[in-house]
GROMACS .gro file of C-alpha atoms in nm:
model
  159
    1MET     CA    1   0.000   0.000   0.000
    2ARG     CA    2   0.138   0.339  -0.095
    3THR     CA    3   0.070   0.581   0.187
    4ASP     CA    4   0.406   0.755   0.201
    5PRO     CA    5   0.367   1.113   0.066
    6THR     CA    6   0.693   1.078  -0.127
    7ASP     CA    7   0.553   0.776  -0.314
    8ASN     CA    8   0.230   0.937  -0.431
    9GLY     CA    9   0.336   1.294  -0.502
   10GLY     CA   10   0.202   1.430  -0.173
   11LEU     CA   11  -0.152   1.307  -0.225
   12PHE     CA   12  -0.283   1.076   0.043
   13VAL     CA   13  -0.428   0.763  -0.108
   14GLY     CA   14  -0.607   0.512   0.110
   15ARG     CA   15  -0.732   0.514   0.464
   16ARG     CA   16  -0.563   0.687   0.755
   17PRO     CA   17  -0.420   0.449   1.013
   18GLY     CA   18  -0.666   0.356   1.286
   19THR     CA   19  -0.981   0.450   1.094
   20ALA     CA   20  -1.094   0.108   0.980
   21PRO     CA   21  -1.461   0.026   1.042
   22THR     CA   22  -1.531  -0.136   1.378
   23ARG     CA   23  -1.618  -0.501   1.343
   24TYR     CA   24  -1.767  -0.697   1.629
   25ARG     CA   25  -1.722  -1.070   1.661
   26GLU     CA   26  -2.084  -1.138   1.744
   27LEU     CA   27  -2.397  -0.946   1.829
   28PRO     CA   28  -2.452  -0.885   2.199
   29GLU     CA   29  -2.733  -1.072   2.363
   30PRO     CA   30  -3.045  -0.861   2.400
   31GLY     CA   31  -3.174  -0.798   2.749
   32SER     CA   32  -3.498  -0.929   2.885
   33PRO     CA   33  -3.820  -0.757   2.776
   34ALA     CA   34  -3.857  -0.600   3.121
   35ARG     CA   35  -3.503  -0.464   3.105
   36ARG     CA   36  -3.562  -0.321   2.757
   37ARG     CA   37  -3.883  -0.154   2.877
   38ALA     CA   38  -3.697  -0.003   3.172
   39ASP     CA   39  -3.425   0.123   2.937
   40ALA     CA   40  -3.693   0.275   2.712
   41VAL     CA   41  -3.841   0.460   3.012
   42VAL     CA   42  -3.496   0.592   3.106
   43ALA     CA   43  -3.442   0.699   2.745
   44HIS     CA   44  -3.771   0.890   2.748
   45ALA     CA   45  -3.674   1.057   3.076
   46LEU     CA   46  -3.336   1.161   2.933
   47LEU     CA   47  -3.504   1.301   2.622
   48GLY     CA   48  -3.749   1.494   2.840
   49LEU     CA   49  -3.460   1.635   3.044
   50GLU     CA   50  -3.287   1.733   2.722
   51ILE     CA   51  -3.600   1.916   2.605
   52VAL     CA   52  -3.641   2.101   2.936
   53LEU     CA   53  -3.277   2.207   2.945
   54SER     CA   54  -3.284   2.327   2.585
   55LEU     CA   55  -3.598   2.532   2.660
   56LEU     CA   56  -3.395   2.716   2.925
   57PHE     CA   57  -3.171   2.852   2.650
   58TRP     CA   58  -3.454   3.061   2.503
   59GLY     CA   59  -3.571   3.255   2.806
   60PRO     CA   60  -3.453   3.191   3.159
   61ILE     CA   61  -3.078   3.193   3.087
   62PRO     CA   62  -3.079   3.526   2.894
   63ALA     CA   63  -3.320   3.673   3.150
   64GLY     CA   64  -3.087   3.565   3.431
   65ALA     CA   65  -2.794   3.728   3.255
   66LEU     CA   66  -2.992   4.050   3.218
   67TRP     CA   67  -3.086   4.037   3.586
   68LEU     CA   68  -2.720   3.988   3.682
   69ALA     CA   69  -2.619   4.280   3.458
   70SER     CA   70  -2.880   4.501   3.624
   71ARG     CA   71  -2.748   4.405   3.967
   72VAL     CA   72  -2.392   4.491   3.862
   73GLN     CA   73  -2.506   4.830   3.737
   74TYR     CA   74  -2.708   4.889   4.056
   75TRP     CA   75  -2.408   4.803   4.274
   76GLY     CA   76  -2.218   5.083   4.103
   77GLY     CA   77  -2.024   4.896   3.840
   78GLY     CA   78  -2.138   5.119   3.556
   79VAL     CA   79  -2.308   5.032   3.231
   80PHE     CA   80  -1.999   4.893   3.056
   81ALA     CA   81  -1.916   4.663   3.348
   82ALA     CA   82  -2.277   4.548   3.366
   83ILE     CA   83  -2.287   4.464   2.996
   84LEU     CA   84  -1.952   4.285   3.019
   85VAL     CA   85  -2.053   4.078   3.322
   86GLY     CA   86  -2.397   3.994   3.178
   87PHE     CA   87  -2.254   3.890   2.843
   88ALA     CA   88  -1.975   3.684   3.000
   89ALA     CA   89  -2.215   3.514   3.240
   90MET     CA   90  -2.456   3.429   2.959
   91LEU     CA   91  -2.178   3.283   2.744
   92VAL     CA   92  -2.043   3.073   3.030
   93VAL     CA   93  -2.385   2.937   3.121
   94LEU     CA   94  -2.482   2.871   2.759
   95MET     CA   95  -2.156   2.689   2.681
   96GLY     CA   96  -2.180   2.491   3.004
   97GLY     CA   97  -2.540   2.404   2.919
   98LEU     CA   98  -2.436   2.284   2.575
   99MET     CA   99  -2.173   2.061   2.734
  100VAL     CA  100  -2.435   1.913   2.966
  101LEU     CA  101  -2.681   1.868   2.679
  102LYS     CA  102  -2.419   1.687   2.470
  103ARG     CA  103  -2.347   1.446   2.755
  104ILE     CA  104  -2.717   1.381   2.809
  105ASP     CA  105  -2.755   1.318   2.436
  106GLN     CA  106  -2.470   1.065   2.440
  107ALA     CA  107  -2.631   0.891   2.739
  108TRP     CA  108  -2.963   0.889   2.550
  109ILE     CA  109  -2.799   0.714   2.255
  110LEU     CA  110  -2.649   0.449   2.483
  111VAL     CA  111  -2.974   0.387   2.669
  112ARG     CA  112  -3.170   0.365   2.343
  113ARG     CA  113  -2.921   0.108   2.217
  114ALA     CA  114  -2.962  -0.083   2.542
  115ALA     CA  115  -3.339  -0.073   2.488
  116GLY     CA  116  -3.294  -0.255   2.158
  117VAL     CA  117  -3.313   0.040   1.917
  118ASP     CA  118  -3.040   0.076   1.655
  119GLN     CA  119  -2.969   0.436   1.757
  120ARG     CA  120  -2.663   0.584   1.590
  121GLN     CA  121  -2.726   0.959   1.610
  122GLY     CA  122  -2.844   1.180   1.888
  123ALA     CA  123  -3.153   1.396   1.902
  124LEU     CA  124  -2.986   1.715   2.020
  125GLY     CA  125  -3.002   1.896   1.685
  126ARG     CA  126  -3.369   1.817   1.634
  127VAL     CA  127  -3.457   1.900   1.996
  128PHE     CA  128  -3.274   2.231   1.975
  129ALA     CA  129  -3.445   2.322   1.645
  130VAL     CA  130  -3.793   2.233   1.773
  131THR     CA  131  -3.748   2.424   2.100
  132ALA     CA  132  -3.618   2.725   1.906
  133ALA     CA  133  -3.926   2.717   1.681
  134ILE     CA  134  -4.163   2.678   1.977
  135CYS     CA  135  -4.002   2.963   2.170
  136ALA     CA  136  -3.986   3.191   1.866
  137THR     CA  137  -4.357   3.130   1.803
  138ALA     CA  138  -4.442   3.190   2.168
  139PHE     CA  139  -4.241   3.513   2.166
  140ALA     CA  140  -4.409   3.632   1.845
  141VAL     CA  141  -4.755   3.563   1.991
  142TRP     CA  142  -4.665   3.743   2.313
  143PHE     CA  143  -4.507   4.035   2.131
  144LEU     CA  144  -4.781   4.085   1.872
  145LEU     CA  145  -5.093   3.995   2.069
  146VAL     CA  146  -5.022   4.046   2.438
  147ASN     CA  147  -4.767   4.325   2.463
  148GLY     CA  148  -4.811   4.496   2.129
  149PRO     CA  149  -4.528   4.642   1.924
  150GLY     CA  150  -4.652   5.002   1.936
  151SER     CA  151  -4.565   5.284   2.168
  152SER     CA  152  -4.749   5.296   2.498
  153SER     CA  153  -4.823   5.666   2.434
  154PHE     CA  154  -5.023   5.609   2.114
  155SER     CA  155  -5.150   5.252   2.116
  156GLY     CA  156  -5.399   5.289   2.396
  157GLN     CA  157  -5.198   5.068   2.632
  158GLY     CA  158  -5.040   5.327   2.855
  159GLY     CA  159  -5.194   5.566   3.099
   0.00000   0.00000   0.00000
């Protein structure tokens, strides 16, 4: 096999070392039906937790960062310090939340496989997209129907 760059003019031909497909000797024995049902319940619970945590990304986490920024400004830190602290706190919490969501998604894949489902990909992308659509729709309904986009001086809302 010619994988030395000097042999093939610098072009890599073939597979990189260590990237061969995984081959198992035999299929693992499936668990009992009761065990598979219990694994399916755990998988549903993990998916529900993933949905709840991803819903936090679209309201409570940004609101908490705004609250923290307002506290920093109130304590005398100034507007720039408040914006900096709020933005940094929101980034840290969002990135930490994504790390937690990724781990929950990996656990969900493993539990689904233990339940007898040939699960190869996680649901994090779909969950995140659906929660974003739900929260964007809820915000649009609130903004357009409940709060109203107009000025409180001219829309009949203010006093």
